[in-house]
PDB file of C-alpha atoms and ligand atoms in Angstrom:
ATOM      1  CA  MET A 187       0.000   0.000   0.000  1.00  0.00           C
ATOM      2  CA  SER A 188       1.360   3.462  -0.864  1.00  0.00           C
ATOM      3  CA  THR A 189       2.101   6.091   1.763  1.00  0.00           C
ATOM      4  CA  PRO A 190      -0.909   8.206   2.863  1.00  0.00           C
ATOM      5  CA  VAL A 191      -1.157  11.780   1.629  1.00  0.00           C
ATOM      6  CA  MET A 192      -2.202  14.923   3.503  1.00  0.00           C
ATOM      7  CA  LEU A 193      -2.986  18.304   1.931  1.00  0.00           C
ATOM      8  CA  VAL A 194      -2.452  21.236   4.299  1.00  0.00           C
ATOM      9  CA  THR A 195      -3.873  24.494   2.967  1.00  0.00           C
ATOM     10  CA  GLY A 196      -1.850  27.453   4.172  1.00  0.00           C
ATOM     11  CA  GLY A 197       0.939  25.007   4.985  1.00  0.00           C
ATOM     12  CA  SER A 198       3.701  27.531   4.407  1.00  0.00           C
ATOM     13  CA  ARG A 199       3.526  29.322   7.756  1.00  0.00           C
ATOM     14  CA  GLY A 200       2.138  29.194  11.299  1.00  0.00           C
ATOM     15  CA  ILE A 201      -0.257  26.415  12.299  1.00  0.00           C
ATOM     16  CA  GLY A 202      -0.256  24.945   8.786  1.00  0.00           C
ATOM     17  CA  ALA A 203       3.529  24.674   8.635  1.00  0.00           C
ATOM     18  CA  ALA A 204       3.648  23.037  12.081  1.00  0.00           C
ATOM     19  CA  THR A 205       0.936  20.598  10.963  1.00  0.00           C
ATOM     20  CA  ALA A 206       2.808  19.768   7.756  1.00  0.00           C
ATOM     21  CA  ARG A 207       5.999  19.059   9.690  1.00  0.00           C
ATOM     22  CA  MET A 208       4.283  16.956  12.378  1.00  0.00           C
ATOM     23  CA  ALA A 209       2.267  14.993   9.816  1.00  0.00           C
ATOM     24  CA  ALA A 210       5.447  14.220   7.879  1.00  0.00           C
ATOM     25  CA  GLU A 211       6.970  12.910  11.126  1.00  0.00           C
ATOM     26  CA  ALA A 212       3.844  10.721  11.467  1.00  0.00           C
ATOM     27  CA  GLY A 213       4.468   9.224   8.017  1.00  0.00           C
ATOM     28  CA  TYR A 214       2.274  11.189   5.620  1.00  0.00           C
ATOM     29  CA  ARG A 215       3.394  12.516   2.252  1.00  0.00           C
ATOM     30  CA  ILE A 216       2.573  16.228   2.462  1.00  0.00           C
ATOM     31  CA  VAL A 217       1.181  18.736  -0.001  1.00  0.00           C
ATOM     32  CA  VAL A 218       2.108  22.199   1.265  1.00  0.00           C
ATOM     33  CA  ASN A 219      -0.346  24.724  -0.157  1.00  0.00           C
ATOM     34  CA  TYR A 220       0.361  28.452   0.032  1.00  0.00           C
ATOM     35  CA  ALA A 221      -1.088  31.699  -1.338  1.00  0.00           C
ATOM     36  CA  ALA A 222       1.939  33.892  -2.117  1.00  0.00           C
ATOM     37  CA  ASN A 223       4.923  33.009   0.075  1.00  0.00           C
ATOM     38  CA  SER A 224       6.637  30.350  -2.034  1.00  0.00           C
ATOM     39  CA  ALA A 225       9.907  30.778  -0.105  1.00  0.00           C
ATOM     40  CA  ALA A 226       8.201  29.825   3.168  1.00  0.00           C
ATOM     41  CA  ALA A 227       6.489  26.843   1.523  1.00  0.00           C
ATOM     42  CA  ASP A 228       9.789  25.702  -0.010  1.00  0.00           C
ATOM     43  CA  MET A 229      11.413  25.887   3.428  1.00  0.00           C
ATOM     44  CA  VAL A 230       8.764  23.587   4.937  1.00  0.00           C
ATOM     45  CA  VAL A 231       9.154  21.136   2.044  1.00  0.00           C
ATOM     46  CA  GLY A 232      12.951  21.324   2.310  1.00  0.00           C
ATOM     47  CA  ASP A 233      12.870  20.504   6.025  1.00  0.00           C
ATOM     48  CA  ILE A 234      10.527  17.546   5.479  1.00  0.00           C
ATOM     49  CA  VAL A 235      12.649  16.135   2.658  1.00  0.00           C
ATOM     50  CA  ALA A 236      15.857  16.673   4.662  1.00  0.00           C
ATOM     51  CA  ASP A 237      14.301  14.534   7.414  1.00  0.00           C
ATOM     52  CA  GLY A 238      13.609  11.736   4.928  1.00  0.00           C
ATOM     53  CA  GLY A 239       9.962  12.584   4.183  1.00  0.00           C
ATOM     54  CA  GLN A 240       8.135  13.388   0.965  1.00  0.00           C
ATOM     55  CA  ALA A 241       6.442  16.701   0.190  1.00  0.00           C
ATOM     56  CA  PHE A 242       5.841  19.260  -2.508  1.00  0.00           C
ATOM     57  CA  ALA A 243       4.647  22.858  -2.436  1.00  0.00           C
ATOM     58  CA  ILE A 244       1.848  24.231  -4.563  1.00  0.00           C
ATOM     59  CA  GLY A 245       0.575  27.791  -4.799  1.00  0.00           C
ATOM     60  CA  ALA A 246      -3.198  28.174  -4.978  1.00  0.00           C
ATOM     61  CA  ASP A 247      -5.545  30.788  -3.559  1.00  0.00           C
ATOM     62  CA  VAL A 248      -8.165  28.555  -1.912  1.00  0.00           C
ATOM     63  CA  SER A 249     -10.897  31.059  -2.806  1.00  0.00           C
ATOM     64  CA  ASP A 250     -10.116  30.697  -6.537  1.00  0.00           C
ATOM     65  CA  GLU A 251     -12.052  27.702  -7.850  1.00  0.00           C
ATOM     66  CA  ASP A 252      -9.850  27.190 -10.922  1.00  0.00           C
ATOM     67  CA  ALA A 253      -6.717  27.254  -8.766  1.00  0.00           C
ATOM     68  CA  VAL A 254      -8.237  24.745  -6.331  1.00  0.00           C
ATOM     69  CA  LEU A 255      -9.204  22.397  -9.165  1.00  0.00           C
ATOM     70  CA  ALA A 256      -5.684  22.645 -10.616  1.00  0.00           C
ATOM     71  CA  MET A 257      -4.172  21.916  -7.189  1.00  0.00           C
ATOM     72  CA  PHE A 258      -6.217  18.739  -6.733  1.00  0.00           C
ATOM     73  CA  ASP A 259      -5.368  17.648 -10.298  1.00  0.00           C
ATOM     74  CA  GLU A 260      -1.697  18.082  -9.429  1.00  0.00           C
ATOM     75  CA  ILE A 261      -2.113  15.942  -6.292  1.00  0.00           C
ATOM     76  CA  ASP A 262      -3.829  13.237  -8.381  1.00  0.00           C
ATOM     77  CA  ALA A 263      -0.977  13.321 -10.889  1.00  0.00           C
ATOM     78  CA  ARG A 264       1.905  13.353  -8.400  1.00  0.00           C
ATOM     79  CA  TYR A 265       0.661  11.238  -5.491  1.00  0.00           C
ATOM     80  CA  GLY A 266      -2.451   9.477  -6.830  1.00  0.00           C
ATOM     81  CA  ARG A 267      -4.340   9.484  -3.521  1.00  0.00           C
ATOM     82  CA  LEU A 268      -5.587  11.799  -0.788  1.00  0.00           C
ATOM     83  CA  ASP A 269      -6.165  10.604   2.774  1.00  0.00           C
ATOM     84  CA  ALA A 270      -6.395  13.795   4.815  1.00  0.00           C
ATOM     85  CA  LEU A 271      -7.280  17.417   4.110  1.00  0.00           C
ATOM     86  CA  VAL A 272      -6.461  20.121   6.642  1.00  0.00           C
ATOM     87  CA  ASN A 273      -8.435  23.262   5.792  1.00  0.00           C
ATOM     88  CA  ASN A 274      -6.108  25.645   7.599  1.00  0.00           C
ATOM     89  CA  ALA A 275      -5.736  28.608   5.196  1.00  0.00           C
ATOM     90  CA  GLY A 276      -7.390  31.638   6.746  1.00  0.00           C
ATOM     91  CA  VAL A 277      -7.109  35.389   7.120  1.00  0.00           C
ATOM     92  CA  VAL A 278      -8.010  38.128   9.571  1.00  0.00           C
ATOM     93  CA  ASP A 279      -8.127  41.853   8.910  1.00  0.00           C
ATOM     94  CA  ASP A 280      -7.508  45.100  10.753  1.00  0.00           C
ATOM     95  CA  ALA A 281      -9.542  45.841  13.884  1.00  0.00           C
ATOM     96  CA  GLU A 282     -12.755  47.602  12.835  1.00  0.00           C
ATOM     97  CA  ARG A 283     -16.369  47.943  13.929  1.00  0.00           C
ATOM     98  CA  LEU A 284     -19.081  46.692  11.575  1.00  0.00           C
ATOM     99  CA  GLU A 285     -20.021  50.246  10.543  1.00  0.00           C
ATOM    100  CA  ASP A 286     -16.577  50.636   8.951  1.00  0.00           C
ATOM    101  CA  MET A 287     -16.337  47.271   7.175  1.00  0.00           C
ATOM    102  CA  SER A 288     -16.346  47.478   3.380  1.00  0.00           C
ATOM    103  CA  MET A 289     -18.023  44.955   1.130  1.00  0.00           C
ATOM    104  CA  ASP A 290     -14.583  44.078  -0.280  1.00  0.00           C
ATOM    105  CA  ARG A 291     -13.387  43.166   3.196  1.00  0.00           C
ATOM    106  CA  LEU A 292     -16.467  41.050   3.959  1.00  0.00           C
ATOM    107  CA  ARG A 293     -16.233  39.303   0.593  1.00  0.00           C
ATOM    108  CA  ARG A 294     -12.529  38.454   1.037  1.00  0.00           C
ATOM    109  CA  MET A 295     -13.090  37.174   4.585  1.00  0.00           C
ATOM    110  CA  PHE A 296     -15.859  34.793   3.552  1.00  0.00           C
ATOM    111  CA  GLU A 297     -14.329  33.821   0.202  1.00  0.00           C
ATOM    112  CA  ILE A 298     -11.085  32.623   1.811  1.00  0.00           C
ATOM    113  CA  ASN A 299     -12.234  31.364   5.221  1.00  0.00           C
ATOM    114  CA  VAL A 300     -15.578  29.833   4.230  1.00  0.00           C
ATOM    115  CA  PHE A 301     -15.742  29.247   0.467  1.00  0.00           C
ATOM    116  CA  GLY A 302     -12.072  28.159   0.358  1.00  0.00           C
ATOM    117  CA  THR A 303     -12.792  25.585   3.064  1.00  0.00           C
ATOM    118  CA  MET A 304     -15.908  24.368   1.245  1.00  0.00           C
ATOM    119  CA  LEU A 305     -14.217  24.193  -2.168  1.00  0.00           C
ATOM    120  CA  CYS A 306     -11.269  22.155  -0.891  1.00  0.00           C
ATOM    121  CA  ALA A 307     -13.597  19.874   1.094  1.00  0.00           C
ATOM    122  CA  ARG A 308     -15.740  19.368  -2.004  1.00  0.00           C
ATOM    123  CA  GLU A 309     -12.752  18.228  -4.041  1.00  0.00           C
ATOM    124  CA  ALA A 310     -11.523  16.018  -1.202  1.00  0.00           C
ATOM    125  CA  VAL A 311     -14.935  14.332  -0.819  1.00  0.00           C
ATOM    126  CA  LYS A 312     -14.973  13.536  -4.555  1.00  0.00           C
ATOM    127  CA  ARG A 313     -11.721  11.637  -4.069  1.00  0.00           C
ATOM    128  CA  MET A 314     -12.242  10.117  -0.606  1.00  0.00           C
ATOM    129  CA  SER A 315     -15.900   9.100  -0.550  1.00  0.00           C
ATOM    130  CA  SER A 316     -16.671   5.397  -0.812  1.00  0.00           C
ATOM    131  CA  ALA A 317     -19.737   6.504  -2.802  1.00  0.00           C
ATOM    132  CA  HIS A 318     -17.302   7.671  -5.488  1.00  0.00           C
ATOM    133  CA  GLY A 319     -15.051   4.611  -5.237  1.00  0.00           C
ATOM    134  CA  GLY A 320     -12.657   6.241  -2.760  1.00  0.00           C
ATOM    135  CA  ARG A 321     -11.009   4.560   0.222  1.00  0.00           C
ATOM    136  CA  GLY A 322     -12.248   7.130   2.772  1.00  0.00           C
ATOM    137  CA  GLY A 323     -10.356   9.848   4.587  1.00  0.00           C
ATOM    138  CA  THR A 324     -10.457  12.674   7.084  1.00  0.00           C
ATOM    139  CA  ILE A 325     -11.024  16.423   6.886  1.00  0.00           C
ATOM    140  CA  VAL A 326      -9.950  18.775   9.659  1.00  0.00           C
ATOM    141  CA  ASN A 327     -11.130  22.377   9.505  1.00  0.00           C
ATOM    142  CA  VAL A 328      -9.447  25.160  11.473  1.00  0.00           C
ATOM    143  CA  SER A 329     -11.939  27.332  13.328  1.00  0.00           C
ATOM    144  CA  SER A 330     -11.203  29.885  16.057  1.00  0.00           C
ATOM    145  CA  ALA A 331     -12.120  30.643  19.661  1.00  0.00           C
ATOM    146  CA  SER A 332     -13.577  33.850  18.237  1.00  0.00           C
ATOM    147  CA  VAL A 333     -16.674  31.743  17.443  1.00  0.00           C
ATOM    148  CA  THR A 334     -17.531  31.733  21.152  1.00  0.00           C
ATOM    149  CA  LEU A 335     -16.076  35.156  22.013  1.00  0.00           C
ATOM    150  CA  GLY A 336     -17.284  37.170  19.001  1.00  0.00           C
ATOM    151  CA  SER A 337     -14.231  39.463  18.742  1.00  0.00           C
ATOM    152  CA  PRO A 338     -16.328  42.655  19.052  1.00  0.00           C
ATOM    153  CA  SER A 339     -14.750  45.891  17.781  1.00  0.00           C
ATOM    154  CA  GLN A 340     -11.937  43.761  16.392  1.00  0.00           C
ATOM    155  CA  TYR A 341     -13.147  41.433  13.636  1.00  0.00           C
ATOM    156  CA  ILE A 342     -16.685  40.146  14.021  1.00  0.00           C
ATOM    157  CA  ASP A 343     -16.587  39.280  10.311  1.00  0.00           C
ATOM    158  CA  TYR A 344     -13.759  36.824  11.023  1.00  0.00           C
ATOM    159  CA  ALA A 345     -15.620  35.349  14.012  1.00  0.00           C
ATOM    160  CA  SER A 346     -18.738  34.956  11.853  1.00  0.00           C
ATOM    161  CA  SER A 347     -16.786  33.282   9.063  1.00  0.00           C
ATOM    162  CA  LYS A 348     -15.405  30.757  11.556  1.00  0.00           C
ATOM    163  CA  GLY A 349     -18.927  30.191  12.864  1.00  0.00           C
ATOM    164  CA  ALA A 350     -19.819  29.152   9.318  1.00  0.00           C
ATOM    165  CA  VAL A 351     -16.794  26.835   9.278  1.00  0.00           C
ATOM    166  CA  GLU A 352     -18.042  25.102  12.433  1.00  0.00           C
ATOM    167  CA  THR A 353     -21.584  24.662  11.090  1.00  0.00           C
ATOM    168  CA  PHE A 354     -20.120  23.360   7.836  1.00  0.00           C
ATOM    169  CA  THR A 355     -17.996  20.881   9.820  1.00  0.00           C
ATOM    170  CA  MET A 356     -21.039  19.456  11.607  1.00  0.00           C
ATOM    171  CA  ALA A 357     -23.142  19.431   8.432  1.00  0.00           C
ATOM    172  CA  LEU A 358     -20.580  17.775   6.160  1.00  0.00           C
ATOM    173  CA  ALA A 359     -19.708  15.255   8.875  1.00  0.00           C
ATOM    174  CA  LYS A 360     -23.342  14.079   8.840  1.00  0.00           C
ATOM    175  CA  GLU A 361     -23.528  14.132   5.045  1.00  0.00           C
ATOM    176  CA  VAL A 362     -20.551  11.804   4.526  1.00  0.00           C
ATOM    177  CA  VAL A 363     -20.555   9.770   7.751  1.00  0.00           C
ATOM    178  CA  GLY A 364     -21.630   6.652   5.866  1.00  0.00           C
ATOM    179  CA  GLU A 365     -18.961   7.122   3.189  1.00  0.00           C
ATOM    180  CA  LYS A 366     -15.811   6.480   5.275  1.00  0.00           C
ATOM    181  CA  ILE A 367     -15.064  10.191   5.724  1.00  0.00           C
ATOM    182  CA  ARG A 368     -14.777  11.889   9.101  1.00  0.00           C
ATOM    183  CA  VAL A 369     -14.972  15.679   9.360  1.00  0.00           C
ATOM    184  CA  ASN A 370     -13.855  17.555  12.471  1.00  0.00           C
ATOM    185  CA  ALA A 371     -12.514  20.949  13.495  1.00  0.00           C
ATOM    186  CA  VAL A 372     -10.057  22.497  15.904  1.00  0.00           C
ATOM    187  CA  ARG A 373     -10.780  25.787  17.627  1.00  0.00           C
ATOM    188  CA  PRO A 374      -7.481  27.527  18.492  1.00  0.00           C
ATOM    189  CA  GLY A 375      -7.245  30.386  20.963  1.00  0.00           C
ATOM    190  CA  ILE A 376      -4.421  32.914  20.764  1.00  0.00           C
ATOM    191  CA  ILE A 377      -1.541  31.156  19.017  1.00  0.00           C
ATOM    192  CA  ASP A 378       1.899  32.627  18.435  1.00  0.00           C
ATOM    193  CA  THR A 379       1.993  33.050  14.625  1.00  0.00           C
ATOM    194  CA  GLU A 380       2.283  35.892  12.116  1.00  0.00           C
ATOM    195  CA  ILE A 381      -1.497  36.164  11.661  1.00  0.00           C
ATOM    196  CA  HIS A 382      -1.732  38.845  14.354  1.00  0.00           C
ATOM    197  CA  ALA A 383       0.688  41.091  12.438  1.00  0.00           C
ATOM    198  CA  SER A 384      -1.408  40.587   9.303  1.00  0.00           C
ATOM    199  CA  GLY A 385      -4.383  41.896  11.313  1.00  0.00           C
ATOM    200  CA  GLY A 386      -2.409  45.031  12.187  1.00  0.00           C
ATOM    201  CA  ASP A 387      -1.616  43.877  15.752  1.00  0.00           C
ATOM    202  CA  PRO A 388       1.898  42.358  15.797  1.00  0.00           C
ATOM    203  CA  ASP A 389       2.166  42.702  19.601  1.00  0.00           C
ATOM    204  CA  ARG A 390      -1.083  40.821  20.356  1.00  0.00           C
ATOM    205  CA  VAL A 391       0.609  37.675  21.677  1.00  0.00           C
ATOM    206  CA  ALA A 392       3.061  39.622  23.851  1.00  0.00           C
ATOM    207  CA  ARG A 393       0.320  41.938  25.136  1.00  0.00           C
ATOM    208  CA  LEU A 394      -2.331  39.309  25.925  1.00  0.00           C
ATOM    209  CA  GLY A 395      -0.258  36.202  26.644  1.00  0.00           C
ATOM    210  CA  ALA A 396       0.147  36.685  30.395  1.00  0.00           C
ATOM    211  CA  SER A 397      -3.575  37.408  30.835  1.00  0.00           C
ATOM    212  CA  LEU A 398      -4.639  34.072  29.317  1.00  0.00           C
ATOM    213  CA  PRO A 399      -5.708  31.224  31.638  1.00  0.00           C
ATOM    214  CA  MET A 400      -2.413  29.352  31.133  1.00  0.00           C
ATOM    215  CA  GLY A 401      -0.413  32.558  31.374  1.00  0.00           C
ATOM    216  CA  ARG A 402       0.798  32.290  27.799  1.00  0.00           C
ATOM    217  CA  ALA A 403      -0.300  32.001  24.174  1.00  0.00           C
ATOM    218  CA  GLY A 404      -0.277  28.616  22.480  1.00  0.00           C
ATOM    219  CA  THR A 405       2.252  27.412  19.935  1.00  0.00           C
ATOM    220  CA  ALA A 406       1.472  26.318  16.403  1.00  0.00           C
ATOM    221  CA  ARG A 407       2.758  22.858  17.269  1.00  0.00           C
ATOM    222  CA  GLU A 408       0.255  22.558  20.125  1.00  0.00           C
ATOM    223  CA  VAL A 409      -2.567  23.083  17.621  1.00  0.00           C
ATOM    224  CA  ALA A 410      -0.935  20.728  15.122  1.00  0.00           C
ATOM    225  CA  GLY A 411      -1.066  17.926  17.698  1.00  0.00           C
ATOM    226  CA  ALA A 412      -4.862  18.123  17.868  1.00  0.00           C
ATOM    227  CA  ILE A 413      -5.114  18.308  14.074  1.00  0.00           C
ATOM    228  CA  ILE A 414      -2.953  15.206  13.608  1.00  0.00           C
ATOM    229  CA  TRP A 415      -5.052  13.324  16.178  1.00  0.00           C
ATOM    230  CA  LEU A 416      -8.280  14.209  14.334  1.00  0.00           C
ATOM    231  CA  ALA A 417      -6.746  13.291  10.967  1.00  0.00           C
ATOM    232  CA  SER A 418      -5.483   9.915  12.177  1.00  0.00           C
ATOM    233  CA  ASP A 419      -7.202   6.615  12.863  1.00  0.00           C
ATOM    234  CA  ILE A 420      -6.642   7.094  16.600  1.00  0.00           C
ATOM    235  CA  SER A 421      -9.756   9.329  16.541  1.00  0.00           C
ATOM    236  CA  SER A 422     -11.733   6.786  14.486  1.00  0.00           C
ATOM    237  CA  TYR A 423     -15.052   7.239  16.390  1.00  0.00           C
ATOM    238  CA  THR A 424     -14.923  11.055  16.343  1.00  0.00           C
ATOM    239  CA  THR A 425     -16.755  13.036  13.668  1.00  0.00           C
ATOM    240  CA  GLY A 426     -18.546  16.380  13.636  1.00  0.00           C
ATOM    241  CA  ALA A 427     -16.523  17.426  16.690  1.00  0.00           C
ATOM    242  CA  VAL A 428     -14.832  20.717  17.491  1.00  0.00           C
ATOM    243  CA  VAL A 429     -11.717  20.323  19.639  1.00  0.00           C
ATOM    244  CA  ASP A 430     -10.927  23.386  21.715  1.00  0.00           C
ATOM    245  CA  VAL A 431      -7.196  24.268  21.707  1.00  0.00           C
ATOM    246  CA  SER A 432      -7.414  27.586  23.504  1.00  0.00           C
ATOM    247  CA  GLY A 433      -5.635  26.895  26.772  1.00  0.00           C
ATOM    248  CA  GLY A 434      -8.974  27.329  28.565  1.00  0.00           C
ATOM    249  CA  ARG A 435      -9.752  30.724  27.022  1.00  0.00           C
ATOM    250  CA  ALA A 436     -13.060  29.895  25.364  1.00  0.00           C
ATOM    251  CA  VAL A 437     -14.704  28.143  28.284  1.00  0.00           C
TER     252      VAL A 437
HETATM  253  P1  LIG B 514      -0.560  32.684   9.413  1.00  0.00           P
HETATM  254  O1  LIG B 514       0.653  32.456  10.229  1.00  0.00           O
HETATM  255  O2  LIG B 514      -0.941  34.063   8.992  1.00  0.00           O
HETATM  256  O3  LIG B 514      -0.466  31.746   8.112  1.00  0.00           O
HETATM  257  C1  LIG B 514      -1.531  31.773   7.208  1.00  0.00           C
HETATM  258  C2  LIG B 514      -1.307  30.697   6.167  1.00  0.00           C
HETATM  259  O4  LIG B 514      -2.461  30.676   5.299  1.00  0.00           O
HETATM  260  C3  LIG B 514      -0.109  30.973   5.278  1.00  0.00           C
HETATM  261  O5  LIG B 514       0.455  29.718   4.948  1.00  0.00           O
HETATM  262  C4  LIG B 514      -0.738  31.648   4.065  1.00  0.00           C
HETATM  263  O6  LIG B 514       0.022  31.476   2.864  1.00  0.00           O
HETATM  264  C5  LIG B 514      -2.038  30.885   3.961  1.00  0.00           C
HETATM  265  N1  LIG B 514      -3.099  31.590   3.231  1.00  0.00           N
HETATM  266  C6  LIG B 514      -3.652  32.798   3.502  1.00  0.00           C
HETATM  267  N2  LIG B 514      -4.592  33.088   2.588  1.00  0.00           N
HETATM  268  C7  LIG B 514      -4.633  32.042   1.727  1.00  0.00           C
HETATM  269  C8  LIG B 514      -5.376  31.753   0.570  1.00  0.00           C
HETATM  270  N3  LIG B 514      -6.301  32.610   0.088  1.00  0.00           N
HETATM  271  N4  LIG B 514      -5.138  30.586  -0.082  1.00  0.00           N
HETATM  272  C9  LIG B 514      -4.207  29.708   0.376  1.00  0.00           C
HETATM  273  N5  LIG B 514      -3.470  29.936   1.485  1.00  0.00           N
HETATM  274  C10 LIG B 514      -3.678  31.086   2.133  1.00  0.00           C
HETATM  275  O7  LIG B 514      -1.865  32.088  10.139  1.00  0.00           O
HETATM  276  P2  LIG B 514      -2.040  31.073  11.381  1.00  0.00           P
HETATM  277  O8  LIG B 514      -2.072  31.852  12.616  1.00  0.00           O
HETATM  278  O9  LIG B 514      -1.135  29.927  11.233  1.00  0.00           O
HETATM  279  O10 LIG B 514      -3.555  30.625  11.104  1.00  0.00           O
HETATM  280  C11 LIG B 514      -3.879  29.408  10.473  1.00  0.00           C
HETATM  281  C12 LIG B 514      -5.354  29.148  10.700  1.00  0.00           C
HETATM  282  O11 LIG B 514      -5.605  29.138  12.103  1.00  0.00           O
HETATM  283  C13 LIG B 514      -6.276  30.218  10.113  1.00  0.00           C
HETATM  284  O12 LIG B 514      -7.434  29.613   9.597  1.00  0.00           O
HETATM  285  C14 LIG B 514      -6.634  31.068  11.316  1.00  0.00           C
HETATM  286  O13 LIG B 514      -7.858  31.724  11.157  1.00  0.00           O
HETATM  287  C15 LIG B 514      -6.666  30.014  12.397  1.00  0.00           C
HETATM  288  N6  LIG B 514      -6.497  30.546  13.750  1.00  0.00           N
HETATM  289  C16 LIG B 514      -5.338  31.140  14.134  1.00  0.00           C
HETATM  290  C17 LIG B 514      -5.219  31.634  15.433  1.00  0.00           C
HETATM  291  C18 LIG B 514      -3.975  32.312  15.943  1.00  0.00           C
HETATM  292  O14 LIG B 514      -4.008  32.909  17.033  1.00  0.00           O
HETATM  293  N7  LIG B 514      -2.859  32.248  15.225  1.00  0.00           N
HETATM  294  C19 LIG B 514      -6.289  31.509  16.320  1.00  0.00           C
HETATM  295  C20 LIG B 514      -7.466  30.898  15.897  1.00  0.00           C
HETATM  296  C21 LIG B 514      -7.542  30.411  14.614  1.00  0.00           C
HETATM  297  P3  LIG B 514       1.270  32.474   2.488  1.00  0.00           P
HETATM  298  O15 LIG B 514       2.420  32.023   3.352  1.00  0.00           O
HETATM  299  O16 LIG B 514       1.490  32.209   1.047  1.00  0.00           O
HETATM  300  O17 LIG B 514       0.809  33.856   2.811  1.00  0.00           O
END
C-alpha cells in the first residue's frame, strides 16, 4: 500500500507549517499549499525532505475555484491518492467595527475562510468518498475561539466566518458519515503566529499572553497535535466534533 497523503492548505507558515511538519513525522506525504509566500512553503518542504519525508509545495488561492481544481489535479498526478485534508488557510483583517467594514473586506473574509474551506472539502470528498469509489479519509477544519467570544470591535466578520466553518464541519460530517469520511474541526485560541501582524496587531501575543488562563499564548505545534489526532485513525469514532485548543480561554 502506498504512503498516505495529507494536503495542508496554508501550509507555508504558522499552524499549517507546524501541521505539515508533524504529519510528515507521522508518516504522511505532504502537499504544502500556500497563497503567495513560495519561499516559506519551499522551506517547509525542504525541512521535510531533509528529514527523509516526501512533500511538494503548490501555490493556490483557496478562494479561486480554478486554482483549487488545478491543485487537486496536481495531487492526483503526483501522489495518486488523498487521505487527509487540513483546511487551515485563513485570514483576519484590521480591527474595525461593523459600521466601517467594506463589502470588499467582507467578501474576502468569507471567500477565503468559508468558500475556500468548502471548495477544498468538495474536491476532497470527490476523491475520498466510498460513494465515489474512494477509500475514505479525514477532513480537519481550522476554526477559532472567536466563534464563542465574538471578537467585538476587532473582527466580528472573522468570528462569523469561523462560525460558518463550524456549522459546515457538523453538516458535512453528517452528510458523509456513511462514506468512510470523518470531518472535524479544531478551535485555536491565541496562538503565536504571524497572523496577528497581518491583522495590524503584531504585539497581540506579547500583550495578551500573560492574561490568558495558562499565562501564555499557544504554539502552532500545540494546535498541530490536535489536528494530527483528528486526521489519524486514533480518533476513528470522532466526527462532527470541534476540539478546543485555547488553553482554557473559550470556556
Ligand atoms: P498565518 O501564520 O498568517 O499563516 C496563514 C497561512 O495561510 C499561510 O500559509 C498563508 O500562505 C495561507 N493563506 C492565507 N490566505 C490564503 C489563501 N487565500 N489561499 C491559500 N493559502 C492562504 O496564520 P495562522 O495563525 O497559522 O492561522 C492558520 C489558521 O488558524 C487560520 O485559519 C486562522 O484563522 C486560524 N487561527 C489562528 C489563530 C492564531 O491565534 N494564530 C487563532 C485561531 C484560529 P502564504 O504564506 O502564502 O501567505
